[in-house]
CSV table of C-alpha atoms and ligand atoms in Angstrom, one decimal:
chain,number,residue,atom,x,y,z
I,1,UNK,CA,0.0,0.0,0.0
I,2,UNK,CA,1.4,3.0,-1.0
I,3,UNK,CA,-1.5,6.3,-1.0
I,4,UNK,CA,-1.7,9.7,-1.3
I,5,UNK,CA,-4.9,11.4,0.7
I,6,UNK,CA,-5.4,14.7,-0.4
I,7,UNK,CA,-7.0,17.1,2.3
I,8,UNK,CA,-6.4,20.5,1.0
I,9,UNK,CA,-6.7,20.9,-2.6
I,10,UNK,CA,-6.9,24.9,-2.6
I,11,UNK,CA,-4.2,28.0,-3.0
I,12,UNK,CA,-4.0,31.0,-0.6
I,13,UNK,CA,-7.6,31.6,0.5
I,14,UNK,CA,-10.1,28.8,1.7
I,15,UNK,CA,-13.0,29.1,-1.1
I,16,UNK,CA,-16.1,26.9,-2.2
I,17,UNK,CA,-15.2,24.3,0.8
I,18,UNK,CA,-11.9,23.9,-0.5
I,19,UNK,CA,-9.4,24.2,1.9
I,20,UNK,CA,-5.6,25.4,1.7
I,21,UNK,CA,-2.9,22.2,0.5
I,22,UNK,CA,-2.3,19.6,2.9
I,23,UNK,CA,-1.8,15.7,1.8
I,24,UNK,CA,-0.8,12.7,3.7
I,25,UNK,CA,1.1,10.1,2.2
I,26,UNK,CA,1.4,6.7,4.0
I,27,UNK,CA,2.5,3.3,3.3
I,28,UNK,CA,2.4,0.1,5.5
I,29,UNK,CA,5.3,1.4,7.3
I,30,UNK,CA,4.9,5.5,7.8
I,31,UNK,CA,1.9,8.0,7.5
I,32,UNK,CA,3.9,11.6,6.2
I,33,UNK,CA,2.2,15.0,6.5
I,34,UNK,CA,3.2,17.2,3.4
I,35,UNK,CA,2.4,20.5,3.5
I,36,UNK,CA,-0.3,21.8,6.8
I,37,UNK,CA,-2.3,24.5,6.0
I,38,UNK,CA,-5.1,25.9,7.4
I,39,UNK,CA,-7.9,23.0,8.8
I,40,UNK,CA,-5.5,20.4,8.3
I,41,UNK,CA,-6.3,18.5,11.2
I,42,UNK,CA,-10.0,19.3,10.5
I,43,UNK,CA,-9.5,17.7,7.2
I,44,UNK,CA,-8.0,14.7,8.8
I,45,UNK,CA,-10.4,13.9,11.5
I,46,UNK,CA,-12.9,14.6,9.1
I,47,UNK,CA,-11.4,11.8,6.7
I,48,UNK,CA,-10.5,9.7,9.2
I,49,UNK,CA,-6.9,9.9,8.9
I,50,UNK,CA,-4.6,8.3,11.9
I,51,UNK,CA,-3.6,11.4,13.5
I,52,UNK,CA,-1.3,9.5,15.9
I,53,UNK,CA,0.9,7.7,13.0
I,54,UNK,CA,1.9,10.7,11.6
I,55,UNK,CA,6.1,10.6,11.9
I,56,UNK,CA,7.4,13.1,9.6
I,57,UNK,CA,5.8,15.9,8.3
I,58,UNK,CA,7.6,18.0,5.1
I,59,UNK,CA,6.7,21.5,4.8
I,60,UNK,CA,7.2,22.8,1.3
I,61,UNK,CA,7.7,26.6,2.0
I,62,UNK,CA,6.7,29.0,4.5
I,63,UNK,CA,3.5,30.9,2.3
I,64,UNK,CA,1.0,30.7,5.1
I,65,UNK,CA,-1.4,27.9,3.1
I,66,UNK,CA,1.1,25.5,3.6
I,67,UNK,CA,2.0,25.8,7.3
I,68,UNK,CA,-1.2,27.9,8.7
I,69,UNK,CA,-2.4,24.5,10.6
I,70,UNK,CA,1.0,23.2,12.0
I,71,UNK,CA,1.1,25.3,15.8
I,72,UNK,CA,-2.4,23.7,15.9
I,73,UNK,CA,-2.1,20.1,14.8
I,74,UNK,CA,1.5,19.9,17.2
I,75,UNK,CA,-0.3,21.7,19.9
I,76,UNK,CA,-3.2,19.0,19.5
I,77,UNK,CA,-0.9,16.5,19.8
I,78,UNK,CA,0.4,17.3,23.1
I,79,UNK,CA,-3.3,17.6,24.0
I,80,UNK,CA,-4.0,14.1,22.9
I,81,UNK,CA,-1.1,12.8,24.9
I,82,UNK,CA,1.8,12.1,21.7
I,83,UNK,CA,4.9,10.8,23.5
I,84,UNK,CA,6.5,9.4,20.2
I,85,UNK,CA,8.8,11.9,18.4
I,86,UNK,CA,7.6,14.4,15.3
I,87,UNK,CA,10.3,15.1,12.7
I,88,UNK,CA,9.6,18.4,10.7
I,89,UNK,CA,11.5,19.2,7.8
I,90,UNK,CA,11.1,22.5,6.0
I,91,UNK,CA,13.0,25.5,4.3
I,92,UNK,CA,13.0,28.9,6.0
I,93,UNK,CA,12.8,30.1,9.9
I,94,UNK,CA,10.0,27.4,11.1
I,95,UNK,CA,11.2,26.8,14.0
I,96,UNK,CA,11.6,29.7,15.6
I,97,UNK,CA,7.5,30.6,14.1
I,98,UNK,CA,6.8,27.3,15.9
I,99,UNK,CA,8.9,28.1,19.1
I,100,UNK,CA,7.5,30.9,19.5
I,101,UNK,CA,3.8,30.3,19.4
I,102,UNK,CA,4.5,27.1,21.6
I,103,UNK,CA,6.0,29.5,24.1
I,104,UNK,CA,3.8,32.3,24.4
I,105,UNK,CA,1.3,29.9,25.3
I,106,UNK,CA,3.4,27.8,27.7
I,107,UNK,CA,2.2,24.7,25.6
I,108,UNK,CA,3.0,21.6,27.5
I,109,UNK,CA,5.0,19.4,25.3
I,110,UNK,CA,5.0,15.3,26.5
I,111,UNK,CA,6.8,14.5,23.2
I,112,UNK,CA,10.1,16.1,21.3
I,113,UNK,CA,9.5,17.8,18.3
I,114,UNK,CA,12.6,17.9,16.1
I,115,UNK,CA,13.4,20.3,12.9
I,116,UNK,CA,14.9,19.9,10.1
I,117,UNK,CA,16.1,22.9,8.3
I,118,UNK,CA,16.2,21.9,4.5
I,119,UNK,CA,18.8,24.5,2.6
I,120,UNK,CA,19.4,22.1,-0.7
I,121,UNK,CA,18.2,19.8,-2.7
I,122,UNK,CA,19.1,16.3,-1.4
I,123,UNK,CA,18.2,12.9,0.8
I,124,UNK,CA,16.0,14.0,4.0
I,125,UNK,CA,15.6,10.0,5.2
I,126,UNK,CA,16.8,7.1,3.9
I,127,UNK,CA,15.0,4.0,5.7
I,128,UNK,CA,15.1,0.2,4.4
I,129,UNK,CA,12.1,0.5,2.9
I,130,UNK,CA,11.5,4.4,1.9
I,131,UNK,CA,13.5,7.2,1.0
I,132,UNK,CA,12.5,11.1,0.8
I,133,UNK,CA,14.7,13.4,-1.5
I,134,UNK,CA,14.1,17.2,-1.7
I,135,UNK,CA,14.6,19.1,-5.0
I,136,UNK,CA,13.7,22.9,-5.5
I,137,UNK,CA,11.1,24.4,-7.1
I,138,UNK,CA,11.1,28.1,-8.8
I,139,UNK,CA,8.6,30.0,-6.2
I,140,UNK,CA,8.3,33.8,-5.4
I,141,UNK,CA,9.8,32.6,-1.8
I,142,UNK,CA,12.3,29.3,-1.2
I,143,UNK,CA,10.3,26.5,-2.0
I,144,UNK,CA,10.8,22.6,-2.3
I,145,UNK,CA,9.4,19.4,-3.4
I,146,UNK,CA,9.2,16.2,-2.3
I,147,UNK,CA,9.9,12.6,-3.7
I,148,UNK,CA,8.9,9.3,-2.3
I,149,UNK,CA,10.3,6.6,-3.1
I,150,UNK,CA,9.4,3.1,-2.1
I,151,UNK,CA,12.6,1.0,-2.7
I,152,UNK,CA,12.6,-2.2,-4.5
I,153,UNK,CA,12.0,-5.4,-2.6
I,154,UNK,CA,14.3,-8.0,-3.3
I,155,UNK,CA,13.6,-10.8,-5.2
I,156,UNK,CA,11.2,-13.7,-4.2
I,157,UNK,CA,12.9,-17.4,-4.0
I,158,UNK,CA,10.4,-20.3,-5.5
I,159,UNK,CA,10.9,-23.0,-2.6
I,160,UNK,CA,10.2,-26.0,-4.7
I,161,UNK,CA,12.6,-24.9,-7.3
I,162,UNK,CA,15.8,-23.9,-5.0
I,163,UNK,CA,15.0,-27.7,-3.3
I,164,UNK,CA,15.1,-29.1,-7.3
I,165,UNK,CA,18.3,-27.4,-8.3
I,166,UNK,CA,19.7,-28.2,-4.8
I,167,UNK,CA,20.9,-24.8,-3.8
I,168,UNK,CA,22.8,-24.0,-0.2
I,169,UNK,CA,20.6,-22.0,2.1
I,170,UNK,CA,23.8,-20.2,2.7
I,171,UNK,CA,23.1,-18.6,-0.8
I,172,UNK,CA,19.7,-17.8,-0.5
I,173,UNK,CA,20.0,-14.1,0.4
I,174,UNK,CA,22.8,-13.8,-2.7
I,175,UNK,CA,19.8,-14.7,-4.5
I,176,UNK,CA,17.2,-12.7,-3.3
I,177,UNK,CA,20.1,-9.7,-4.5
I,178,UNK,CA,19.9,-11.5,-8.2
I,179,UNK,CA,23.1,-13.3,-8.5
I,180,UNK,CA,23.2,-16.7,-10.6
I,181,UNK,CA,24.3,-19.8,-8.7
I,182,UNK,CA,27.5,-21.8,-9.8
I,183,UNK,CA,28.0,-25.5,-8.6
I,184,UNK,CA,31.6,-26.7,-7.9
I,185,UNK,CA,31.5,-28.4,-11.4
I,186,UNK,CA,31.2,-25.2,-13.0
I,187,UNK,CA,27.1,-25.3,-13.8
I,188,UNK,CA,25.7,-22.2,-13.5
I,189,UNK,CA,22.0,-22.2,-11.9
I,190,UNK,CA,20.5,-18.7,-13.5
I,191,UNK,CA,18.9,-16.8,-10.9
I,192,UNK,CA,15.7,-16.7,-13.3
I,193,UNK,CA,15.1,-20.0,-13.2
I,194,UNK,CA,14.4,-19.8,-9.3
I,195,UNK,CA,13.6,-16.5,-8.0
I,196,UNK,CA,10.8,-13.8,-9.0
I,197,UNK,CA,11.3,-10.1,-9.9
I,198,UNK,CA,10.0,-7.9,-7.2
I,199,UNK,CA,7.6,-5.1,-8.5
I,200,UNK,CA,9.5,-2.5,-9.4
I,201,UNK,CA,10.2,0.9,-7.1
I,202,UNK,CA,7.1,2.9,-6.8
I,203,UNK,CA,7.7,6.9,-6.9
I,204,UNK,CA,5.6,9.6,-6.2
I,205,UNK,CA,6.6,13.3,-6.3
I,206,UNK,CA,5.3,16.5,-4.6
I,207,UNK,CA,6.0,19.5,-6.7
I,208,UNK,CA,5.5,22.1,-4.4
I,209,UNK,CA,4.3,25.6,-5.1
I,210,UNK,CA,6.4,26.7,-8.4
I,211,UNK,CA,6.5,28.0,-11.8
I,212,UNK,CA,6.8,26.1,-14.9
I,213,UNK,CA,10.1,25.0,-14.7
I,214,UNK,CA,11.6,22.6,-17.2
I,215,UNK,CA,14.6,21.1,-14.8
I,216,UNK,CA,11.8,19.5,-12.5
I,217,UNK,CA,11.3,16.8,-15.4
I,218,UNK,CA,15.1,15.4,-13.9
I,219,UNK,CA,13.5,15.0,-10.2
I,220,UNK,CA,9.9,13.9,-11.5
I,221,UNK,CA,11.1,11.4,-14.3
I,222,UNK,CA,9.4,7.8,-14.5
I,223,UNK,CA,7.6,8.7,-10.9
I,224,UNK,CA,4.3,6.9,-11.2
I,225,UNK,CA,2.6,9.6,-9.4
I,226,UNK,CA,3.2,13.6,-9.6
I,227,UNK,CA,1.6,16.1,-7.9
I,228,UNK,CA,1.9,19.6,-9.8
I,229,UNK,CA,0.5,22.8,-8.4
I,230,UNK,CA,-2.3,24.6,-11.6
I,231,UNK,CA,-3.2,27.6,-9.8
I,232,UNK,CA,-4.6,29.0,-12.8
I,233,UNK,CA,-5.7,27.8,-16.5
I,234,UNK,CA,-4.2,28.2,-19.1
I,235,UNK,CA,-5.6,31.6,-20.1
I,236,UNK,CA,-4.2,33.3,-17.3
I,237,UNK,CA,-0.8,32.5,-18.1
I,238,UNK,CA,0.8,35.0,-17.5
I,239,UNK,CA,-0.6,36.3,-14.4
I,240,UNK,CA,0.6,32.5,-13.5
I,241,UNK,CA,3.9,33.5,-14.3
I,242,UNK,CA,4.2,37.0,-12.4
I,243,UNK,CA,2.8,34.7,-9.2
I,244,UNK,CA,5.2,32.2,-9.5
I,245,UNK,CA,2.3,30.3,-10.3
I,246,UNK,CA,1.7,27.3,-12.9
I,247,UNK,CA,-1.6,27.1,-15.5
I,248,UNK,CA,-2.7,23.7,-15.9
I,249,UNK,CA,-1.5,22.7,-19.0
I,250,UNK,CA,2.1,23.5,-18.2
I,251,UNK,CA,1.5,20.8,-15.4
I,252,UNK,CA,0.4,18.4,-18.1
I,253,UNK,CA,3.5,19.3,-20.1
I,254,UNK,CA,5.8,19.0,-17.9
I,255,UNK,CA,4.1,15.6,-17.0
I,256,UNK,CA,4.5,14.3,-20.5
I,257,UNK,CA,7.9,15.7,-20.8
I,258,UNK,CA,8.9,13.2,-17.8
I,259,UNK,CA,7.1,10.2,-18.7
I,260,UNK,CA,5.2,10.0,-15.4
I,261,UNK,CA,2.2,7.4,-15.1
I,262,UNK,CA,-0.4,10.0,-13.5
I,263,UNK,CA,-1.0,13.2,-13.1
I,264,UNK,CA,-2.7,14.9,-9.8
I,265,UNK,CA,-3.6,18.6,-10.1
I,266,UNK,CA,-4.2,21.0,-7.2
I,267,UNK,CA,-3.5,24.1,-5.4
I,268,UNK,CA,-6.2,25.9,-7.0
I,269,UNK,CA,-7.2,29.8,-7.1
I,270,UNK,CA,-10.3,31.0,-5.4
I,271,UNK,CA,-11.6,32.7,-8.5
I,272,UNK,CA,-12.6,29.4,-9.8
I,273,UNK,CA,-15.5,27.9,-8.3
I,274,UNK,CA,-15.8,24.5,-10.7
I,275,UNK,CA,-12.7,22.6,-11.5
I,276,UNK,CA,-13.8,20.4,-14.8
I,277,UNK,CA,-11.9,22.9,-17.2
I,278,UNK,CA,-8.2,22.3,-15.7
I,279,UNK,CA,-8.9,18.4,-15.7
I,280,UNK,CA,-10.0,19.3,-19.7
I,281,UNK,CA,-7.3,21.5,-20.6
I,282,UNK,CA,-4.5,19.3,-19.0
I,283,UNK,CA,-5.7,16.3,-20.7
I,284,UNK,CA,-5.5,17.7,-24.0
I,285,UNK,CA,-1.6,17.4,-23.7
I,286,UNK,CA,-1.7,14.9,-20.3
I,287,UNK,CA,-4.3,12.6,-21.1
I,288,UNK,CA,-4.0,10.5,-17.4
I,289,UNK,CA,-4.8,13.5,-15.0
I,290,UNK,CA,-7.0,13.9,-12.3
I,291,UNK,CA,-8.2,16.8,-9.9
I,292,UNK,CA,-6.5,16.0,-6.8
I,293,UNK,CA,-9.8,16.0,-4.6
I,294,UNK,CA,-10.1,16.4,-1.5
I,295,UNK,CA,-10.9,13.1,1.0
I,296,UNK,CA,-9.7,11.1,-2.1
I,297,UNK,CA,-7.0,8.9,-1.8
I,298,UNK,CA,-4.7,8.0,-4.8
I,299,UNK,CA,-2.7,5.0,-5.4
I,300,UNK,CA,1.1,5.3,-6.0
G,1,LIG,ZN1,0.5,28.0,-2.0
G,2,LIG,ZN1,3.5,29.7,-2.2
């Protein structure tokens, strides 16, 4: 299982009962936050989400719709008890925002909060079974996406077929890694013949908050998910581009440019009230996108 629940699908000002970007990703092993704005933690009881399991959260940039809900959700979580650890990665002075609000109010904290200051592109956690890499986006402020990766499992050993070719459980985990088997005699036992490819490594990226920008398509390439931000359509290109904004079909673009399986959209401006004509308009150059909704999740 590896998801992506979006809870915020909206730009700078809550409108039509959209609210401000927020998304959890989670797999068997860790529920992420990425970004926390505004009703957040609304959003999350309101979809059920596992409050508790959330580890790390990733906080794209410091624009208030992508942090606005943070002081709340940690302060909840003291409420509620949390004694396990919260990891928060993001660009820009959040922890002093965050120290201070915590402060003023003497919030008692029964868990550690630690942060991460991100100040280049790069590896932010490398686990046995998921890695999070950072790259930068082309925003009016310093802004960064995400990438989740969920590495490759190694390869699955047919029992009957070891026994039949007689192989050494001493060289079982060589196997699992891919290598071929050679008896004393010089026989060579291909590792085909008794093992199984694992699926391969599923990827899903975050672009955070950002222009178009043609060097994403190096961080985003082959993911089988991408989230792009389409503030605006495309006839509004070029207040997109004073904004450090995107239009949707320069999200589909870039998309098709990196050979990604799917396309979410999001982030969208309050002056649009229906959403069909950025699923239309990126299709005409994307054709598998989708409006990231909100209390949808999406399979990676
Ligand atoms: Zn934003
Ligand atoms: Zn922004």
């Amino acid at each position: 299982m590896f998801s992506v629940t979006i809870l915020g699908n909206n730009s700078a000002v809550p409108a039509y009962d959209r609210h401000p970007t927020s998304q959890v990703v989670s797999t068997n092993h860790h529920t992420f936050l990425v970004d926390c704005g505004e009703g957040a933690q609304i959003q999350m009881m309101k979809y059920k989400i596992r409050r508790s399991r959330i580890s790390h959260i990733f906080i794209s940039h410091l624009h208030g719709d992508h942090f606005f809900g943070l002081a709340g959700l940690i302060t909840s979580f003291g409420l509620l008890g949390r004694t396990q650890d919260l990891h928060i990665f993001s660009p820009g002075p959040l922890k002093e925002i965050i120290e201070l609000q915590l402060k003023a109010g003497e919030t008692l904290m029964p868990y550690q909060l630690f942060f991460h200051s991100i100040q280049n592109a790069g590896v932010l956690l490398d686990e046995e079974k998921m890695k999070v890499e950072c790259f930068k986006t082309t925003h009016r402020i310093e802004c960064y996406g995400f990438k989740f990766t969920e590495k490759k499992k190694p390869r699955k050993i047919d029992g009957d077929k070891i026994k039949a070719y007689d192989i050494p459980a001493t060289f079982y985990e060589r196997l699992k890694e891919g290598a071929d088997y050679t008896r004393q005699n010089g026989e060579v036992i291909k590792n085909e013949w008794v093992t199984e490819a694992a699926p391969h490594e599923k990827i899903y990226a975050y672009c955070g908050d950002t222009r178009y920008e043609e060097k994403l398509v190096r961080y985003i390439k082959g993911a089988d998910l991408v989230y792009h931000e389409t503030t605006y359509l495309d006839n509004k290109r070029e207040i997109a581009e004073s904004r450090f904004h995107s239009t949707s079909r320069q999200a589909a673009e870039l998309a098709k440019k990196a050979g990604v399986g799917k396309l979410l959209i999001g982030h969208f401006s309050s002056r649009y009230e229906k959403l069909d004509d950025f699923e239309t308009e990126a299709r005409e150059v994307f054709e598998n996108t989708f409006i990231a909704t909100e209390g949808v999740s999406y399979f990676v």
